[in-house]
């Protein structure tokens, strides 16, 4: 196999013409990148909702481009794997699991929750199913933010293809 054909297999096609979807993604991404710092890093619920809305628009634009533009393909990269594994790990920490399973995964969690809940009546019912996370709502809130940023990452990998766009 020649070097030229090997390069064409390994390198993604960067000669695709820009579409209206690409320009729309650039504008929505610019709006999101300007909005997040101006709203103090999207730390409040209202600003996170706006940011999630912008990220949803990005995902819809990417999906529309992939389905409506002939010849556009979803770009796979191994960088997606750690993101997916991290999202699954955090999601697992919010799911109530049997106490025996949590004891195997995180024995300190079971001990600490048992100690903290010792004076509550019927504590055995509460401790029969536990989450690994101590604050499920905060964990889910952080998970939503990481998921949103993962969507931004996937969109950028799939849209920013030419050297001019990347610069």
PDB file of C-alpha atoms in Angstrom:
ATOM      1  CA  UNK A   1       0.000   0.000   0.000  1.00  0.00           C
ATOM      2  CA  UNK A   2       1.439   3.324  -1.010  1.00  0.00           C
ATOM      3  CA  UNK A   3       1.925   6.165   1.404  1.00  0.00           C
ATOM      4  CA  UNK A   4      -0.707   8.269  -0.385  1.00  0.00           C
ATOM      5  CA  UNK A   5      -3.432   5.615  -0.114  1.00  0.00           C
ATOM      6  CA  UNK A   6      -2.517   4.935   3.524  1.00  0.00           C
ATOM      7  CA  UNK A   7      -2.868   8.659   4.298  1.00  0.00           C
ATOM      8  CA  UNK A   8      -6.284   8.778   2.658  1.00  0.00           C
ATOM      9  CA  UNK A   9      -7.472   5.942   4.889  1.00  0.00           C
ATOM     10  CA  UNK A  10      -6.108   7.425   8.114  1.00  0.00           C
ATOM     11  CA  UNK A  11      -6.845  11.103   7.522  1.00  0.00           C
ATOM     12  CA  UNK A  12     -10.432  12.303   7.351  1.00  0.00           C
ATOM     13  CA  UNK A  13     -11.597  14.113   4.261  1.00  0.00           C
ATOM     14  CA  UNK A  14     -10.993  17.815   4.793  1.00  0.00           C
ATOM     15  CA  UNK A  15     -11.936  19.011   1.334  1.00  0.00           C
ATOM     16  CA  UNK A  16     -15.689  18.988   1.966  1.00  0.00           C
ATOM     17  CA  UNK A  17     -17.342  22.260   0.976  1.00  0.00           C
ATOM     18  CA  UNK A  18     -18.796  24.363   3.773  1.00  0.00           C
ATOM     19  CA  UNK A  19     -22.558  24.167   4.082  1.00  0.00           C
ATOM     20  CA  UNK A  20     -25.151  26.371   5.703  1.00  0.00           C
ATOM     21  CA  UNK A  21     -25.192  23.920   8.602  1.00  0.00           C
ATOM     22  CA  UNK A  22     -21.484  24.520   9.181  1.00  0.00           C
ATOM     23  CA  UNK A  23     -21.984  28.267   9.310  1.00  0.00           C
ATOM     24  CA  UNK A  24     -25.009  27.926  11.595  1.00  0.00           C
ATOM     25  CA  UNK A  25     -23.009  25.705  13.964  1.00  0.00           C
ATOM     26  CA  UNK A  26     -20.209  28.271  14.028  1.00  0.00           C
ATOM     27  CA  UNK A  27     -22.639  31.050  14.976  1.00  0.00           C
ATOM     28  CA  UNK A  28     -24.449  29.018  17.635  1.00  0.00           C
ATOM     29  CA  UNK A  29     -21.123  27.845  19.069  1.00  0.00           C
ATOM     30  CA  UNK A  30     -19.878  31.442  19.169  1.00  0.00           C
ATOM     31  CA  UNK A  31     -23.065  32.464  20.990  1.00  0.00           C
ATOM     32  CA  UNK A  32     -22.595  29.669  23.529  1.00  0.00           C
ATOM     33  CA  UNK A  33     -18.934  30.517  24.060  1.00  0.00           C
ATOM     34  CA  UNK A  34     -19.783  34.181  24.591  1.00  0.00           C
ATOM     35  CA  UNK A  35     -22.790  33.520  26.807  1.00  0.00           C
ATOM     36  CA  UNK A  36     -21.196  31.072  29.272  1.00  0.00           C
ATOM     37  CA  UNK A  37     -18.507  33.419  30.650  1.00  0.00           C
ATOM     38  CA  UNK A  38     -20.882  36.393  30.658  1.00  0.00           C
ATOM     39  CA  UNK A  39     -23.294  34.440  32.859  1.00  0.00           C
ATOM     40  CA  UNK A  40     -20.524  33.654  35.370  1.00  0.00           C
ATOM     41  CA  UNK A  41     -19.660  30.304  33.832  1.00  0.00           C
ATOM     42  CA  UNK A  42     -23.232  29.018  33.565  1.00  0.00           C
ATOM     43  CA  UNK A  43     -23.308  28.181  37.272  1.00  0.00           C
ATOM     44  CA  UNK A  44     -26.906  29.234  37.867  1.00  0.00           C
ATOM     45  CA  UNK A  45     -29.854  27.108  36.790  1.00  0.00           C
ATOM     46  CA  UNK A  46     -31.235  29.743  34.400  1.00  0.00           C
ATOM     47  CA  UNK A  47     -27.918  30.146  32.597  1.00  0.00           C
ATOM     48  CA  UNK A  48     -27.424  26.389  32.383  1.00  0.00           C
ATOM     49  CA  UNK A  49     -30.842  26.032  30.760  1.00  0.00           C
ATOM     50  CA  UNK A  50     -29.915  28.597  28.115  1.00  0.00           C
ATOM     51  CA  UNK A  51     -26.592  26.851  27.534  1.00  0.00           C
ATOM     52  CA  UNK A  52     -28.361  23.474  27.260  1.00  0.00           C
ATOM     53  CA  UNK A  53     -30.702  25.023  24.708  1.00  0.00           C
ATOM     54  CA  UNK A  54     -27.780  26.267  22.621  1.00  0.00           C
ATOM     55  CA  UNK A  55     -26.092  22.861  22.852  1.00  0.00           C
ATOM     56  CA  UNK A  56     -29.343  21.193  21.773  1.00  0.00           C
ATOM     57  CA  UNK A  57     -29.437  23.478  18.727  1.00  0.00           C
ATOM     58  CA  UNK A  58     -25.856  22.402  17.952  1.00  0.00           C
ATOM     59  CA  UNK A  59     -26.836  18.722  18.170  1.00  0.00           C
ATOM     60  CA  UNK A  60     -29.884  19.256  15.948  1.00  0.00           C
ATOM     61  CA  UNK A  61     -27.802  21.116  13.362  1.00  0.00           C
ATOM     62  CA  UNK A  62     -25.213  18.325  13.343  1.00  0.00           C
ATOM     63  CA  UNK A  63     -27.912  15.663  12.993  1.00  0.00           C
ATOM     64  CA  UNK A  64     -29.557  17.630  10.189  1.00  0.00           C
ATOM     65  CA  UNK A  65     -26.262  17.988   8.350  1.00  0.00           C
ATOM     66  CA  UNK A  66     -25.494  14.285   8.673  1.00  0.00           C
ATOM     67  CA  UNK A  67     -28.933  13.269   7.411  1.00  0.00           C
ATOM     68  CA  UNK A  68     -29.632  15.925   4.776  1.00  0.00           C
ATOM     69  CA  UNK A  69     -26.256  16.617   3.156  1.00  0.00           C
ATOM     70  CA  UNK A  70     -25.229  13.846   0.805  1.00  0.00           C
ATOM     71  CA  UNK A  71     -21.718  12.590   1.439  1.00  0.00           C
ATOM     72  CA  UNK A  72     -21.363  13.897   4.975  1.00  0.00           C
ATOM     73  CA  UNK A  73     -20.298  11.230   7.437  1.00  0.00           C
ATOM     74  CA  UNK A  74     -20.104  10.976  11.193  1.00  0.00           C
ATOM     75  CA  UNK A  75     -16.466  11.185  12.262  1.00  0.00           C
ATOM     76  CA  UNK A  76     -15.390   8.498  14.699  1.00  0.00           C
ATOM     77  CA  UNK A  77     -12.398   9.113  16.907  1.00  0.00           C
ATOM     78  CA  UNK A  78     -11.070   7.144  19.841  1.00  0.00           C
ATOM     79  CA  UNK A  79     -11.368  10.326  21.910  1.00  0.00           C
ATOM     80  CA  UNK A  80     -15.078   9.486  22.268  1.00  0.00           C
ATOM     81  CA  UNK A  81     -14.321   6.322  24.258  1.00  0.00           C
ATOM     82  CA  UNK A  82     -13.033   7.951  27.485  1.00  0.00           C
ATOM     83  CA  UNK A  83     -15.881  10.467  27.351  1.00  0.00           C
ATOM     84  CA  UNK A  84     -18.467   7.691  27.078  1.00  0.00           C
ATOM     85  CA  UNK A  85     -16.798   5.680  29.849  1.00  0.00           C
ATOM     86  CA  UNK A  86     -16.733   8.714  32.143  1.00  0.00           C
ATOM     87  CA  UNK A  87     -20.408   9.494  31.456  1.00  0.00           C
ATOM     88  CA  UNK A  88     -21.341   5.874  32.201  1.00  0.00           C
ATOM     89  CA  UNK A  89     -19.316   5.869  35.421  1.00  0.00           C
ATOM     90  CA  UNK A  90     -20.935   9.054  36.703  1.00  0.00           C
ATOM     91  CA  UNK A  91     -24.396   7.826  35.679  1.00  0.00           C
ATOM     92  CA  UNK A  92     -23.729   4.579  37.558  1.00  0.00           C
ATOM     93  CA  UNK A  93     -22.969   6.563  40.704  1.00  0.00           C
ATOM     94  CA  UNK A  94     -26.498   8.030  40.664  1.00  0.00           C
ATOM     95  CA  UNK A  95     -28.395   4.750  40.237  1.00  0.00           C
ATOM     96  CA  UNK A  96     -29.682   3.111  43.432  1.00  0.00           C
ATOM     97  CA  UNK A  97     -27.974  -0.278  43.680  1.00  0.00           C
ATOM     98  CA  UNK A  98     -28.347  -3.098  46.213  1.00  0.00           C
ATOM     99  CA  UNK A  99     -26.251  -2.493  49.323  1.00  0.00           C
ATOM    100  CA  UNK A 100     -24.139  -5.597  48.645  1.00  0.00           C
ATOM    101  CA  UNK A 101     -23.122  -4.304  45.223  1.00  0.00           C
ATOM    102  CA  UNK A 102     -22.268  -0.847  46.606  1.00  0.00           C
ATOM    103  CA  UNK A 103     -20.265  -2.502  49.413  1.00  0.00           C
ATOM    104  CA  UNK A 104     -18.133  -4.296  46.789  1.00  0.00           C
ATOM    105  CA  UNK A 105     -17.670  -1.164  44.651  1.00  0.00           C
ATOM    106  CA  UNK A 106     -17.260   1.389  47.443  1.00  0.00           C
ATOM    107  CA  UNK A 107     -17.163   0.001  50.991  1.00  0.00           C
ATOM    108  CA  UNK A 108     -16.471   3.419  52.494  1.00  0.00           C
ATOM    109  CA  UNK A 109     -19.737   4.753  51.077  1.00  0.00           C
ATOM    110  CA  UNK A 110     -21.785   2.076  52.817  1.00  0.00           C
ATOM    111  CA  UNK A 111     -19.950   2.619  56.101  1.00  0.00           C
ATOM    112  CA  UNK A 112     -20.354   6.394  55.978  1.00  0.00           C
ATOM    113  CA  UNK A 113     -24.033   6.288  55.019  1.00  0.00           C
ATOM    114  CA  UNK A 114     -24.708   3.708  57.741  1.00  0.00           C
ATOM    115  CA  UNK A 115     -22.974   5.945  60.286  1.00  0.00           C
ATOM    116  CA  UNK A 116     -24.799   9.080  59.176  1.00  0.00           C
ATOM    117  CA  UNK A 117     -28.231   7.432  59.068  1.00  0.00           C
ATOM    118  CA  UNK A 118     -27.854   5.344  62.243  1.00  0.00           C
ATOM    119  CA  UNK A 119     -30.403   7.306  64.289  1.00  0.00           C
ATOM    120  CA  UNK A 120     -33.224   7.140  61.703  1.00  0.00           C
ATOM    121  CA  UNK A 121     -35.997   4.592  62.334  1.00  0.00           C
ATOM    122  CA  UNK A 122     -36.216   1.810  59.731  1.00  0.00           C
ATOM    123  CA  UNK A 123     -32.710   2.584  58.552  1.00  0.00           C
ATOM    124  CA  UNK A 124     -32.390  -0.923  57.103  1.00  0.00           C
ATOM    125  CA  UNK A 125     -35.078  -0.089  54.545  1.00  0.00           C
ATOM    126  CA  UNK A 126     -33.179   3.045  53.540  1.00  0.00           C
ATOM    127  CA  UNK A 127     -29.871   1.217  53.356  1.00  0.00           C
ATOM    128  CA  UNK A 128     -31.160  -1.706  51.274  1.00  0.00           C
ATOM    129  CA  UNK A 129     -30.593   0.289  48.060  1.00  0.00           C
ATOM    130  CA  UNK A 130     -27.880   2.960  47.935  1.00  0.00           C
ATOM    131  CA  UNK A 131     -26.296   5.265  45.435  1.00  0.00           C
ATOM    132  CA  UNK A 132     -22.555   5.681  45.350  1.00  0.00           C
ATOM    133  CA  UNK A 133     -23.016   9.444  45.198  1.00  0.00           C
ATOM    134  CA  UNK A 134     -23.825  11.252  48.419  1.00  0.00           C
ATOM    135  CA  UNK A 135     -25.516  14.133  46.592  1.00  0.00           C
ATOM    136  CA  UNK A 136     -27.368  12.663  43.637  1.00  0.00           C
ATOM    137  CA  UNK A 137     -28.881  15.983  42.518  1.00  0.00           C
ATOM    138  CA  UNK A 138     -25.518  17.719  42.329  1.00  0.00           C
ATOM    139  CA  UNK A 139     -24.010  14.701  40.566  1.00  0.00           C
ATOM    140  CA  UNK A 140     -26.811  14.706  38.002  1.00  0.00           C
ATOM    141  CA  UNK A 141     -26.388  18.449  37.498  1.00  0.00           C
ATOM    142  CA  UNK A 142     -22.680  17.963  36.835  1.00  0.00           C
ATOM    143  CA  UNK A 143     -23.452  15.005  34.570  1.00  0.00           C
ATOM    144  CA  UNK A 144     -25.760  17.178  32.467  1.00  0.00           C
ATOM    145  CA  UNK A 145     -23.016  19.776  32.086  1.00  0.00           C
ATOM    146  CA  UNK A 146     -20.421  17.165  31.075  1.00  0.00           C
ATOM    147  CA  UNK A 147     -22.929  15.655  28.639  1.00  0.00           C
ATOM    148  CA  UNK A 148     -23.537  19.091  27.124  1.00  0.00           C
ATOM    149  CA  UNK A 149     -19.814  19.695  26.709  1.00  0.00           C
ATOM    150  CA  UNK A 150     -19.472  16.222  25.172  1.00  0.00           C
ATOM    151  CA  UNK A 151     -22.082  17.189  22.580  1.00  0.00           C
ATOM    152  CA  UNK A 152     -20.068  20.342  21.852  1.00  0.00           C
ATOM    153  CA  UNK A 153     -16.911  18.216  21.454  1.00  0.00           C
ATOM    154  CA  UNK A 154     -18.592  15.763  19.068  1.00  0.00           C
ATOM    155  CA  UNK A 155     -20.071  18.624  17.063  1.00  0.00           C
ATOM    156  CA  UNK A 156     -16.729  20.386  16.744  1.00  0.00           C
ATOM    157  CA  UNK A 157     -14.978  17.190  15.660  1.00  0.00           C
ATOM    158  CA  UNK A 158     -17.611  16.651  12.977  1.00  0.00           C
ATOM    159  CA  UNK A 159     -17.992  20.241  11.739  1.00  0.00           C
ATOM    160  CA  UNK A 160     -14.549  21.842  12.006  1.00  0.00           C
ATOM    161  CA  UNK A 161     -12.819  19.932   9.230  1.00  0.00           C
ATOM    162  CA  UNK A 162     -10.802  22.400   7.206  1.00  0.00           C
ATOM    163  CA  UNK A 163      -7.576  24.087   8.314  1.00  0.00           C
ATOM    164  CA  UNK A 164      -9.263  27.486   7.962  1.00  0.00           C
ATOM    165  CA  UNK A 165     -12.097  26.472  10.285  1.00  0.00           C
ATOM    166  CA  UNK A 166      -9.715  25.007  12.831  1.00  0.00           C
ATOM    167  CA  UNK A 167      -7.623  28.198  12.868  1.00  0.00           C
TER     168      UNK A 167
END
